[in-house]
Each structure stands twice: as C-alpha cells, then as structure tokens.
Coordinates of C-alpha atoms in Angstrom, one line a residue:
M1 CA 2.3 31.3 30.0
K2 CA 5.5 30.9 28.1
I3 CA 5.8 28.2 25.5
V4 CA 9.2 27.4 23.8
I5 CA 9.1 25.3 20.7
I6 CA 12.2 23.6 19.4
G7 CA 11.9 23.3 15.6
G8 CA 9.4 24.5 13.1
V9 CA 8.2 23.0 9.7
A10 CA 5.0 20.9 10.2
G11 CA 4.7 19.9 13.8
G12 CA 6.4 22.9 15.5
A13 CA 4.8 25.6 13.3
S14 CA 1.3 24.0 13.7
A15 CA 1.8 23.9 17.5
A16 CA 2.8 27.6 17.5
A17 CA 0.0 28.8 15.4
R18 CA -2.6 26.8 17.3
A19 CA -1.2 28.0 20.7
R20 CA -1.6 31.6 19.5
R21 CA -5.2 31.1 18.5
L22 CA -5.9 29.6 21.9
D23 CA -4.2 32.3 23.9
E24 CA -3.6 35.8 22.6
H25 CA -1.4 36.7 25.5
A26 CA 0.9 33.7 25.7
E27 CA 4.6 34.2 25.0
I28 CA 5.5 31.8 22.2
V29 CA 9.1 31.4 21.2
V30 CA 10.0 29.2 18.1
L31 CA 13.7 28.2 18.0
E32 CA 14.6 27.0 14.5
R33 CA 18.1 25.6 13.7
G34 CA 17.7 26.4 10.0
E35 CA 16.9 29.5 8.1
H36 CA 13.2 28.8 7.5
P37 CA 10.7 28.0 10.2
S38 CA 8.0 26.7 7.9
F39 CA 8.6 25.3 4.5
A40 CA 7.0 22.6 2.2
N41 CA 9.6 19.9 2.4
C42 CA 7.3 17.5 0.5
G43 CA 7.4 19.9 -2.4
M44 CA 11.2 20.0 -2.7
P45 CA 11.6 17.3 -5.4
Y46 CA 9.2 19.2 -7.6
Y47 CA 11.2 22.4 -7.3
V48 CA 14.3 20.3 -8.2
G49 CA 12.5 19.0 -11.3
G50 CA 11.1 22.4 -12.4
E51 CA 7.4 21.6 -11.7
I52 CA 7.5 24.3 -9.0
L53 CA 9.2 27.2 -10.7
S54 CA 9.7 29.5 -7.8
R55 CA 11.6 28.6 -4.6
D56 CA 9.5 31.1 -2.7
K57 CA 6.4 28.9 -3.3
L58 CA 8.0 26.4 -0.8
L59 CA 7.9 28.9 2.0
V60 CA 4.5 28.0 3.6
A61 CA 4.7 30.6 6.3
P62 CA 7.6 33.1 5.9
I63 CA 9.1 34.5 9.1
E64 CA 7.5 37.9 8.8
M65 CA 4.1 36.4 8.4
L66 CA 4.6 34.3 11.5
R67 CA 5.8 37.4 13.4
S68 CA 3.2 39.9 12.2
R69 CA 0.1 37.7 11.8
H70 CA 0.5 35.4 14.8
R71 CA 2.9 37.6 17.0
L72 CA 5.3 34.7 17.4
D73 CA 8.9 35.2 18.6
V74 CA 10.5 33.3 15.7
R75 CA 14.3 32.9 15.9
V76 CA 16.1 31.2 13.0
N77 CA 19.7 29.8 13.1
A78 CA 18.9 29.2 16.8
E79 CA 20.2 25.8 17.7
V80 CA 19.3 24.3 21.1
S81 CA 22.2 22.5 22.6
K82 CA 20.7 21.4 26.0
I83 CA 17.4 21.1 27.8
D84 CA 17.7 21.7 31.6
R85 CA 14.6 20.2 33.1
E86 CA 15.4 21.2 36.6
T87 CA 15.5 24.9 35.8
K88 CA 13.0 24.6 32.9
A89 CA 15.3 26.2 30.4
V90 CA 17.0 25.5 27.1
H91 CA 20.5 26.5 26.1
V92 CA 20.6 28.2 22.7
H93 CA 23.5 28.7 20.3
D94 CA 23.0 31.6 17.9
R95 CA 24.6 30.3 14.7
N96 CA 24.9 33.8 13.2
S97 CA 26.7 35.5 16.0
G98 CA 28.3 32.4 17.7
S99 CA 27.0 33.6 21.1
G100 CA 24.9 31.6 23.5
Y101 CA 22.0 32.3 25.8
V102 CA 19.4 30.6 28.1
E103 CA 15.7 30.6 27.4
H104 CA 13.3 29.6 30.1
Y105 CA 9.9 28.0 29.5
D106 CA 6.7 27.1 31.3
K107 CA 5.9 24.4 28.6
L108 CA 8.3 23.0 26.0
I109 CA 7.5 21.4 22.7
I110 CA 10.2 19.3 20.9
A111 CA 9.7 19.3 17.1
T112 CA 13.2 18.4 16.0
G113 CA 12.1 16.0 13.3
A114 CA 14.2 13.3 11.8
A115 CA 17.5 13.4 9.9
P116 CA 18.3 11.4 6.8
F117 CA 20.2 8.3 7.7
R118 CA 23.8 8.1 6.4
P119 CA 25.1 4.6 6.6
P120 CA 28.8 4.1 7.4
I121 CA 30.0 3.5 3.8
P122 CA 33.5 4.6 2.7
G123 CA 33.2 7.9 1.0
I124 CA 29.8 8.7 2.3
D125 CA 30.8 12.3 3.2
H126 CA 31.7 13.2 -0.3
K127 CA 30.4 16.7 -1.3
L128 CA 28.5 15.2 -4.2
I129 CA 26.4 12.9 -2.1
L130 CA 23.2 14.8 -1.3
G131 CA 20.2 14.4 1.0
L132 CA 17.0 16.3 0.7
R133 CA 15.9 17.6 4.1
D134 CA 15.8 21.4 3.9
L135 CA 15.8 24.2 1.4
N136 CA 19.6 24.3 1.3
D137 CA 19.6 20.7 0.2
A138 CA 17.0 21.5 -2.5
D139 CA 19.1 24.5 -3.7
R140 CA 22.2 22.4 -4.0
M141 CA 20.3 19.6 -5.9
H142 CA 18.5 22.2 -8.1
Q143 CA 21.9 23.7 -9.0
L144 CA 23.4 20.4 -10.0
A145 CA 20.3 19.3 -11.9
T146 CA 20.3 22.5 -14.0
S147 CA 24.0 22.9 -14.7
G148 CA 24.8 20.1 -17.1
A149 CA 24.6 17.0 -14.9
R150 CA 24.0 13.9 -17.1
H151 CA 23.7 11.0 -14.7
A152 CA 22.5 10.7 -11.1
V153 CA 22.4 7.6 -8.9
I154 CA 19.7 7.5 -6.2
V155 CA 20.4 5.2 -3.3
G156 CA 17.0 4.1 -1.8
A157 CA 13.7 3.7 -3.6
G158 CA 11.3 5.0 -0.9
F159 CA 9.1 8.1 -1.3
I160 CA 11.9 10.6 -1.7
G161 CA 13.9 8.3 -4.0
I162 CA 11.0 7.8 -6.4
E163 CA 10.0 11.4 -6.5
V164 CA 13.5 12.6 -7.0
A165 CA 14.0 10.0 -9.8
E166 CA 11.0 11.3 -11.6
N167 CA 12.0 14.9 -11.4
L168 CA 15.6 14.4 -12.3
R169 CA 14.5 12.3 -15.3
K170 CA 12.2 15.2 -16.4
R171 CA 15.3 17.3 -16.4
G172 CA 16.8 15.0 -19.0
I173 CA 19.2 13.3 -16.5
D174 CA 19.9 9.6 -16.8
V175 CA 18.9 8.1 -13.4
T176 CA 19.8 4.8 -11.8
I177 CA 18.0 3.7 -8.6
V178 CA 19.9 1.3 -6.2
E179 CA 17.6 -0.4 -3.7
L180 CA 18.5 -2.9 -1.0
A181 CA 15.1 -4.6 -1.0
S182 CA 13.6 -6.8 -3.7
Q183 CA 11.2 -4.1 -4.7
I184 CA 10.8 -0.3 -5.0
L185 CA 8.6 1.4 -2.4
P186 CA 9.2 -1.2 0.3
P187 CA 6.2 -0.2 2.5
W188 CA 3.8 -1.5 -0.2
D189 CA 3.1 -5.1 -1.0
A190 CA 5.3 -6.0 -3.9
E191 CA 2.6 -6.8 -6.4
M192 CA 0.9 -3.5 -5.9
I193 CA 3.8 -1.4 -7.1
T194 CA 4.4 -3.4 -10.3
P195 CA 2.8 -0.7 -12.5
I196 CA 5.0 2.0 -10.9
D197 CA 8.1 -0.1 -11.4
Q198 CA 7.2 -0.7 -15.0
E199 CA 6.5 3.0 -15.6
L200 CA 9.8 4.0 -14.2
R201 CA 11.6 1.5 -16.4
G202 CA 9.6 2.6 -19.4
Q203 CA 10.7 6.2 -18.8
G204 CA 14.3 5.1 -19.0
I205 CA 15.2 4.8 -15.3
Q206 CA 17.5 2.0 -14.5
I207 CA 16.6 0.0 -11.3
R208 CA 19.0 -2.2 -9.4
L209 CA 17.1 -4.3 -6.8
N210 CA 18.6 -6.5 -4.0
E211 CA 21.6 -4.2 -4.4
S212 CA 23.5 -1.7 -2.2
A213 CA 26.4 0.7 -2.4
T214 CA 29.6 -0.4 -0.7
E215 CA 31.9 2.5 -1.6
F216 CA 31.9 6.0 -3.1
R217 CA 35.1 7.2 -4.9
D218 CA 36.1 10.3 -6.8
R219 CA 35.9 10.1 -10.6
D220 CA 36.9 13.1 -12.6
D221 CA 34.2 15.7 -11.8
G222 CA 31.8 13.1 -10.3
L223 CA 31.7 9.9 -8.4
A224 CA 32.1 6.1 -8.9
I225 CA 29.7 4.0 -6.9
Q226 CA 30.8 0.5 -6.1
L227 CA 27.9 -2.0 -5.6
K228 CA 28.0 -5.2 -3.6
S229 CA 27.4 -7.2 -6.8
G230 CA 30.7 -5.9 -8.2
E231 CA 29.2 -3.5 -10.6
T232 CA 30.5 0.1 -10.7
L233 CA 28.2 3.0 -11.6
D234 CA 29.4 6.5 -12.6
A235 CA 27.4 9.6 -11.6
D236 CA 27.7 13.4 -11.5
F237 CA 26.0 13.3 -8.1
V238 CA 24.3 10.8 -5.7
V239 CA 21.0 11.3 -3.9
L240 CA 20.9 9.4 -0.6
S241 CA 17.4 8.4 0.5
V242 CA 17.7 5.4 2.7
G243 CA 15.3 6.5 5.5
V244 CA 15.4 8.8 8.4
R245 CA 16.2 8.6 12.1
P246 CA 14.6 10.8 14.8
E247 CA 16.7 13.8 16.0
N248 CA 16.4 12.7 19.7
G249 CA 19.7 13.8 21.1
L250 CA 18.2 16.6 23.2
A251 CA 15.6 14.2 24.6
I252 CA 18.1 11.5 25.5
D253 CA 20.5 13.9 27.1
S254 CA 17.8 15.3 29.3
G255 CA 16.4 12.0 30.4
L256 CA 13.2 11.8 28.4
E257 CA 12.1 8.3 27.6
C258 CA 12.6 7.0 24.1
G259 CA 11.5 3.8 22.3
P260 CA 13.8 1.1 20.9
R261 CA 14.1 2.9 17.5
G262 CA 14.8 6.2 19.0
G263 CA 11.4 7.9 18.9
I264 CA 10.4 9.9 22.0
N265 CA 7.7 8.3 24.1
V266 CA 4.5 10.4 24.3
D267 CA 1.0 9.8 25.5
E268 CA -2.2 10.5 23.6
H269 CA -1.8 14.2 24.3
M270 CA 1.8 14.2 22.9
Q271 CA 3.1 14.6 26.5
T272 CA 6.5 13.0 27.4
N273 CA 7.4 11.6 30.8
D274 CA 8.0 15.2 31.9
P275 CA 4.6 16.8 32.2
D276 CA 6.0 20.2 31.0
I277 CA 7.5 18.8 27.9
Y278 CA 5.7 17.7 24.7
A279 CA 7.0 16.2 21.5
V280 CA 5.5 16.1 18.0
G281 CA 6.3 15.0 14.5
D282 CA 8.9 12.8 13.1
V283 CA 10.9 12.7 16.4
V284 CA 8.1 10.7 18.3
Q285 CA 6.9 7.2 18.3
V286 CA 3.1 6.7 18.3
E287 CA 0.6 3.9 18.4
D288 CA -0.4 2.3 15.1
F289 CA -4.2 2.8 14.9
V290 CA -4.8 -0.7 13.4
S291 CA -2.3 -2.9 15.1
G292 CA -1.7 -1.1 18.4
A293 CA 2.1 -1.4 18.0
M294 CA 4.4 1.5 18.6
V295 CA 5.7 2.9 15.3
Q296 CA 7.5 5.8 13.8
V297 CA 5.8 7.2 10.7
P298 CA 7.4 10.3 9.3
L299 CA 4.5 12.0 7.5
A300 CA 3.4 15.6 7.4
G301 CA -0.3 15.0 8.1
P302 CA 0.2 13.3 11.5
A303 CA 2.9 15.9 12.4
N304 CA 0.5 18.7 11.9
R305 CA -2.3 17.1 13.9
Q306 CA 0.1 16.3 16.7
G307 CA 1.2 19.9 16.9
R308 CA -2.4 21.0 17.3
I309 CA -3.1 18.4 20.0
A310 CA 0.0 19.4 22.0
A311 CA -1.1 23.0 22.0
D312 CA -4.7 22.1 22.9
H313 CA -3.5 20.1 25.9
I314 CA -1.2 22.8 27.1
F315 CA -4.3 25.1 27.3
G316 CA -6.5 22.5 29.0
R317 CA -8.3 21.0 26.1
Q318 CA -8.6 17.2 26.2
T319 CA -8.1 16.4 22.6
A320 CA -6.2 13.2 22.0
Y321 CA -4.2 11.7 19.1
R322 CA -5.9 8.6 17.9
G323 CA -2.8 7.0 16.4
T324 CA -1.2 6.8 13.0
Q325 CA -2.3 4.4 10.2
G326 CA 0.3 5.4 7.6
T327 CA -2.0 6.8 5.0
A328 CA 0.3 7.8 2.1
I329 CA 0.6 8.3 -1.6
V330 CA 3.4 8.6 -4.1
G331 CA 3.3 9.5 -7.7
A332 CA 5.5 9.2 -10.7
F333 CA 4.9 10.0 -14.4
G334 CA 1.2 10.1 -14.0
K335 CA 0.9 6.9 -12.0
A336 CA 0.1 6.9 -8.3
A337 CA 0.4 4.3 -5.5
A338 CA -1.5 4.9 -2.2
M339 CA -2.0 2.9 1.0
T340 CA -3.5 3.0 4.4
G341 CA -3.4 0.7 7.4
Q342 CA -1.5 -2.5 7.5
S343 CA 0.1 -4.1 4.5
E344 CA 0.0 -7.9 3.9
K345 CA 3.7 -8.2 4.8
Q346 CA 3.1 -6.4 8.1
L347 CA 0.1 -8.7 8.9
K348 CA 2.2 -11.8 8.1
A349 CA 5.1 -10.6 10.2
A350 CA 2.7 -10.1 13.1
S351 CA 1.0 -13.5 12.5
V352 CA -2.4 -11.8 12.2
D353 CA -5.2 -13.7 10.4
F354 CA -6.4 -11.9 7.4
E355 CA -8.1 -12.3 4.0
K356 CA -7.6 -10.1 0.9
V357 CA -9.4 -9.2 -2.3
Y358 CA -8.3 -7.4 -5.5
I359 CA -10.5 -5.5 -7.9
H360 CA -9.6 -3.6 -11.1
P361 CA -12.1 -0.9 -11.7
S362 CA -11.9 2.3 -13.7
D363 CA -11.8 5.7 -12.0
H364 CA -15.1 6.7 -13.5
A365 CA -17.9 5.2 -15.7
G366 CA -16.4 3.4 -18.7
Y367 CA -18.8 4.9 -21.2
Y368 CA -17.7 8.4 -20.3
P369 CA -14.5 9.4 -22.1
G370 CA -11.1 9.2 -20.4
A371 CA -11.8 6.4 -17.9
S372 CA -8.5 5.0 -16.6
P373 CA -7.9 1.7 -14.8
M374 CA -6.7 1.1 -11.3
T375 CA -6.1 -1.8 -9.0
L376 CA -7.3 -1.9 -5.4
K377 CA -6.4 -4.4 -2.7
L378 CA -8.3 -4.7 0.6
L379 CA -7.1 -6.5 3.6
F380 CA -9.6 -7.5 6.3
H381 CA -10.2 -9.9 9.2
P382 CA -11.6 -13.2 7.9
E383 CA -14.2 -13.5 10.6
S384 CA -15.2 -10.0 11.8
G385 CA -14.7 -8.3 8.5
A386 CA -12.7 -5.5 10.2
I387 CA -10.8 -3.5 7.7
L388 CA -7.0 -3.9 8.3
G389 CA -5.6 -2.0 5.3
A390 CA -5.9 -1.1 1.7
Q391 CA -3.6 -0.3 -1.2
G392 CA -4.2 1.1 -4.7
V393 CA -2.3 1.9 -7.9
G394 CA -3.4 3.6 -11.0
S395 CA -3.6 6.9 -12.8
N396 CA -6.6 8.7 -11.5
G397 CA -8.9 8.3 -8.5
V398 CA -6.6 6.1 -6.4
D399 CA -6.3 8.8 -3.7
K400 CA -10.0 9.3 -3.4
R401 CA -10.7 5.6 -2.8
I402 CA -7.8 5.1 -0.3
D403 CA -8.9 8.2 1.6
V404 CA -12.4 6.8 1.9
I405 CA -11.1 3.5 3.2
A406 CA -8.7 5.4 5.6
T407 CA -11.8 7.2 7.0
A408 CA -13.6 3.8 7.3
I409 CA -10.7 2.4 9.3
Q410 CA -10.8 5.4 11.6
G411 CA -14.6 4.8 12.1
N412 CA -14.0 1.1 12.8
M413 CA -16.2 0.1 9.9
S414 CA -16.3 -3.4 8.5
V415 CA -16.2 -4.5 4.9
E416 CA -20.0 -5.0 5.0
E417 CA -20.4 -1.4 5.8
L418 CA -18.4 -0.4 2.7
E419 CA -21.2 -2.0 0.7
E420 CA -23.6 0.7 2.0
S421 CA -21.2 3.7 1.8
E422 CA -22.9 6.5 -0.1
L423 CA -20.4 8.3 -2.3
C424 CA -21.0 11.0 -4.8
Y425 CA -21.6 9.9 -8.4
A426 CA -21.7 11.3 -11.9
P427 CA -20.3 9.5 -14.9
Q428 CA -17.3 11.8 -15.2
F429 CA -16.4 11.4 -11.5
G430 CA -17.1 7.8 -10.5
H431 CA -19.6 4.9 -10.7
A432 CA -23.0 4.3 -9.3
K433 CA -21.4 1.3 -7.6
D434 CA -18.2 3.0 -6.6
P435 CA -14.9 1.0 -6.4
V436 CA -15.2 1.3 -2.6
N437 CA -18.6 -0.3 -2.8
M438 CA -17.2 -3.0 -5.0
L439 CA -14.5 -3.8 -2.5
G440 CA -17.3 -4.1 0.1
F441 CA -19.4 -6.4 -2.2
V442 CA -16.4 -8.7 -3.0
A443 CA -15.0 -8.8 0.6
S444 CA -18.5 -9.3 2.1
G445 CA -19.2 -12.2 -0.3
V446 CA -16.0 -13.9 0.9
L447 CA -17.0 -13.2 4.5
R448 CA -20.4 -14.8 4.0
G449 CA -19.2 -17.8 2.1
D450 CA -20.9 -16.7 -1.1
H451 CA -17.6 -16.2 -2.9
P452 CA -14.8 -18.5 -1.9
V453 CA -11.5 -17.1 -3.1
T454 CA -7.9 -18.0 -3.5
H455 CA -5.0 -15.9 -4.7
V456 CA -2.2 -15.9 -7.3
D457 CA 0.4 -16.4 -4.6
R458 CA -1.4 -19.4 -3.1
I459 CA -1.5 -21.6 -6.2
P460 CA 1.4 -23.4 -7.8
A461 CA 3.2 -21.6 -10.6
E462 CA 2.6 -24.6 -12.9
V463 CA -0.8 -26.1 -12.1
Q464 CA 0.1 -29.3 -13.9
T465 CA 2.2 -30.3 -10.9
S466 CA -0.9 -30.3 -8.7
S467 CA -2.9 -33.4 -9.1
D468 CA -5.8 -32.2 -6.9
M469 CA -6.4 -28.8 -8.6
F470 CA -8.2 -27.9 -11.8
L471 CA -7.5 -24.4 -13.2
L472 CA -10.5 -23.1 -15.1
D473 CA -10.2 -20.0 -17.3
V474 CA -13.8 -18.8 -18.1
R475 CA -12.8 -15.9 -20.4
S476 CA -13.5 -16.0 -24.1
E477 CA -11.3 -18.1 -26.4
A478 CA -9.7 -14.9 -27.9
E479 CA -8.7 -13.7 -24.4
F480 CA -7.4 -17.1 -23.5
E481 CA -5.3 -17.3 -26.7
N482 CA -3.8 -13.9 -25.9
G483 CA -2.3 -15.1 -22.6
A484 CA -3.3 -17.3 -19.8
I485 CA -2.1 -18.8 -16.5
P486 CA 0.0 -21.9 -17.3
G487 CA -2.0 -25.1 -17.0
A488 CA -5.4 -23.5 -17.3
I489 CA -8.3 -25.1 -19.3
N490 CA -10.6 -22.7 -21.1
I491 CA -14.4 -23.0 -20.8
P492 CA -16.0 -19.6 -21.4
I493 CA -18.6 -18.7 -18.8
E494 CA -21.3 -18.5 -21.5
T495 CA -20.9 -22.3 -22.2
L496 CA -20.0 -23.5 -18.7
R497 CA -23.5 -24.7 -17.7
D498 CA -23.6 -26.9 -20.8
R499 CA -20.1 -28.3 -20.3
L500 CA -20.1 -29.2 -16.6
G501 CA -19.2 -32.7 -17.5
E502 CA -15.8 -31.5 -18.5
V503 CA -15.1 -30.2 -15.0
P504 CA -13.8 -32.9 -12.6
Q505 CA -15.8 -33.5 -9.5
D506 CA -12.9 -34.9 -7.5
K507 CA -10.6 -31.8 -7.7
T508 CA -10.7 -28.3 -6.3
I509 CA -11.7 -26.1 -9.1
V510 CA -9.9 -22.8 -9.3
T511 CA -11.6 -20.3 -11.6
Y512 CA -10.5 -17.0 -13.0
C513 CA -11.3 -14.5 -15.7
Q514 CA -9.7 -11.1 -16.6
V515 CA -10.5 -9.1 -13.4
G516 CA -12.7 -11.4 -11.3
M517 CA -16.3 -10.9 -12.1
R518 CA -16.8 -13.8 -14.6
G519 CA -14.8 -16.0 -12.3
Y520 CA -17.2 -15.1 -9.5
L521 CA -20.2 -16.0 -11.7
A522 CA -18.5 -19.3 -12.6
T523 CA -17.9 -19.9 -8.9
R524 CA -21.6 -19.4 -8.1
V525 CA -22.6 -21.8 -10.9
L526 CA -20.2 -24.5 -9.8
M527 CA -20.9 -24.2 -6.1
Q528 CA -24.6 -24.8 -6.8
N529 CA -23.8 -27.8 -8.8
G530 CA -21.8 -29.5 -6.0
F531 CA -18.2 -28.5 -6.9
D532 CA -15.5 -27.5 -4.5
V533 CA -14.5 -24.2 -6.1
R534 CA -12.4 -21.1 -5.5
N535 CA -12.1 -17.9 -7.6
I536 CA -8.7 -16.2 -8.1
S537 CA -9.3 -12.7 -6.7
G538 CA -8.4 -10.1 -9.3
G539 CA -8.2 -12.7 -12.1
Y540 CA -5.6 -12.7 -14.8
K541 CA -4.7 -9.0 -14.1
A542 CA -3.7 -10.0 -10.6
W543 CA -1.6 -12.8 -12.1
L544 CA 0.2 -10.2 -14.2
L545 CA 0.9 -8.1 -11.1
F546 CA 2.8 -11.1 -9.6
H547 CA 4.3 -12.2 -13.0
P548 CA 4.9 -9.0 -15.0
Q549 CA 5.5 -9.6 -18.7
P550 CA 8.8 -8.3 -20.2

C-alpha cells in the first residue's frame, strides 16, 4: 500500500501518523509545499507577542522526528501541481531544485488547508500587509513587532484578528481593529462578546465597526489605510485577517466535487467522489452536527480527527466523522469567549424555533477566594428541549462549561438531562450545583412552564411606551438606585407578597433582578396569585450586555 498525502500540519500529519500505526509496512509519502510539515499555527500569535519565547516550540513534529519515529517519507518544499486520477499519480515541483517529478499512489489524501482571503482592494499586495498562515508569516510579523513598530492596523476581528491584537498590544504597539460587521468576533451572538469588546477598548485598542478598508497607500516607511467612512489610518504594518478560502485548485482541476463555497465534498469517511482520494481539514466541507447543513469550519480539532478517520478507512476500519459543531474559544487579556453548536443568529437565519436562557454564575464557590464571574447562554428547542448551542464569556471556567455542553450535544442530550449531569466539585473548582446544572434547571423550568421568560431584546427599550406591560424590578432599593432598566417600578422581592395590590392585574408583568434568581422567585409568587408574568432571563446583567455602559 502506497499512500501519498498532500499537505501536513493538522490533518495531513495526523493522517500520516495514524496510517503508520495501522500498517508498519505501508509506504507513506507526505508532500508539503512549505518548509515545515507539522507546526502549531494556532500558537503563532503568541510567538509574535512574546508569550512563546522560542520559535522551535511551534514545531509540533519536526521533520527528523517524523522520519525516524514514524518512518515517513516527508518531503518539504514539494508543491503538487496536478493530480492525474487516471494514472493515479501526482505531479510534484521541487521548489528547491526547480525540477519536477511524478509520484504514484494507491490512496491519496488531500490536506491542502485554506489560504487567507485577500480582497481585491487597491494596494492589497503591499509588502507591509501581512497574513498569518505559516511560520514565515510569523517570522515576518515577529520581526516587525520587535523592531520599533509603533502602530498596527488589523483588518478583520475574527479569531486571528483578536489574538494578534492582544499580542501586538502586549508588545507596546498601538493597535486599531477595522471590522466590516457590527461586532467583533462575528460567529458569536453580539451581546455575548460585549465583555471582550470592553476589555480590548480598556486595554487601549481602537475598534472601528461597520467599517472596511478601501485602499492601501505608501506613507513614509509605512502605510496609509483609507476607510470607507473617509477616515485615514496610518500604520507601520497591516495584518489582514478577513477569513480563509479552501485551497481547492488541485481538486477542481482533477474533477473532484466541491461545494458552493469551495470545500471538497466528502462522505463520513472523508472519501471524495473518487474512492481512492480522501480529503481532510480546512479544504473540505462537512455536515454541521446540529443543523445538518453543509459547512466549512477551519478548526484544528476537526482537522486532526478527520485525518485519523481517513487513515482508518483506508485500512478497512469503519470509523466515521460525526460532523462539526464549531466548538471554539478565543482569549484576550484574561477574558475568554467560547461557543459550541448553533448561535442565535444562525437559528434565526434558518428559521428554526428556539428558546434561550442566560445565567451569570461564578467559576467556583463564591465563599472560596478568587471566584470570578461568567455569563452563559444556552439555546434549545422550545418543545423537545434538545440542546442547539451554547456560548460563554468570562475569565475562568468558561472552557470547562462549554466543553461539557459540547459533549452533551454530541450525546443528543436534552436540557433536562443537564439537570442530572454529575460533575466534579470542590469549592476551589466549581459548585455543588455546577453552572451546567444551573443551565439545565433554568431551561427545564422554561420547558415545563414553571418559569416563563422573556428577553432583553424582546421588550421595548422604553417600557413607558408599552401600555400593556408592567416592568417590575425586584432588587433592593440600593441596587435599583444604582441603575435600572428604564421604566421599571421597584418592589423588592422581600416585600412583594405584601404589595401585590401595587401590581396591575390587567397587564403582562415583566420581572427582573440582577442575574435572574430573584426574578424567578417573583415569577413564581405572581403566577400563583393569578398574574400573567414573564422573567427577563439573565436579569439586569443581561440588559447591560445589550446596553453596555460607557
């Protein structure tokens, strides 16, 4: 058996190592266009920022280790120019010598990844406009960041854009982010990244939303960036991070089927429409585990699993890829935002019925020193309780909770089953009722009708304009005086039972407190006294996510 793999890094290198473990005698050839077949591209921003001091730490599996430990025929600077499906061969250009040769295969795995998108903007090819795809890019950015650069502009506020912004700022560089969307981190729901946005601004990073670059021009030793608003920004260099596109040229030229956004079509075994050719990683489109739609999700975890599955199938093992649910996390200045499954905006775009709840727990028991707050959002089907997605933002423990919910989604669990999830507990690590359990309690209460909810984005900004709604703040008088939702009437929960006569029977009562618990208690009191009542999920803290204070 001879396996040829085009590309290394996550998908290709994982496929190669797995294939060797399954067959000691197979001939395995890895053709890598770059200089390094396996490196930690997710770690590159942290090398630029100095968090990772040694560039060598980014070399996950150096060439010599792949050759000696796994007996792989690894060839770097080997660029495949053509796949000949009839003769089962690839045409290879040696970028060192300039010569070419043909390599035959029994099975072929395409792991060419995705390339940073470079929009057709005048001046886009300027030498000071950088991407961050490989170690050469990281070296160039590192050199600029450590040689006196004072101001950088980052175009695009996705994962890479935010991570690079943090790391350049830690180098003492003034950073401006330019983002076309109305929020940073567009995959998240807008309110859930409010704390990250505020943290970036608090660290001195300038953010231009609903904005785009229209031209790049020379300016002394740097660049002038013209924005569509008419503003001009000056920078010593620009980092372009506006998304990626699959490197599918070889697949298209050889007649392999691709989806509408360019990802190679594969089945659950990562097999293309040619049974002898597989594709893995950022170059493929796969099924979304929750929605069933075909998607492209450029993440390292899925790429690694896909590489293993392709190798398994080549050697007769019937493992299958279950789909991608987009579980991801991004951090900046001690804050983290994580997500899994569908976002609210995706569910709305697909016209899927859903309900949502918000909670604001701490990462561990509040009486134990060092507890830090977080916000969690759970999306679920309003009738079946099937978990559709979750997002979290905070300082500590966000990753743990989203990972648990990601696993629950994989296991087709409902919100009611989250109530019964048994998670480890000690006061320095969590709660006896973990935030995951709390999400289950709150969502299940909604599902059963015990806890009718409404949401900040479903009530008028000024409740006085609504003649059929009575907004009831059940916090203490001191909390109310310190800030409240406009139009609210304050009746603390402790006095509510004695003041029911002040609550109108002919209106829908919308209750809220600081985080949701006292509002829930008020809802139970009012429901059992004949009122039509809803509680604002997440309380006043949820209001502040949608209406951040200056």
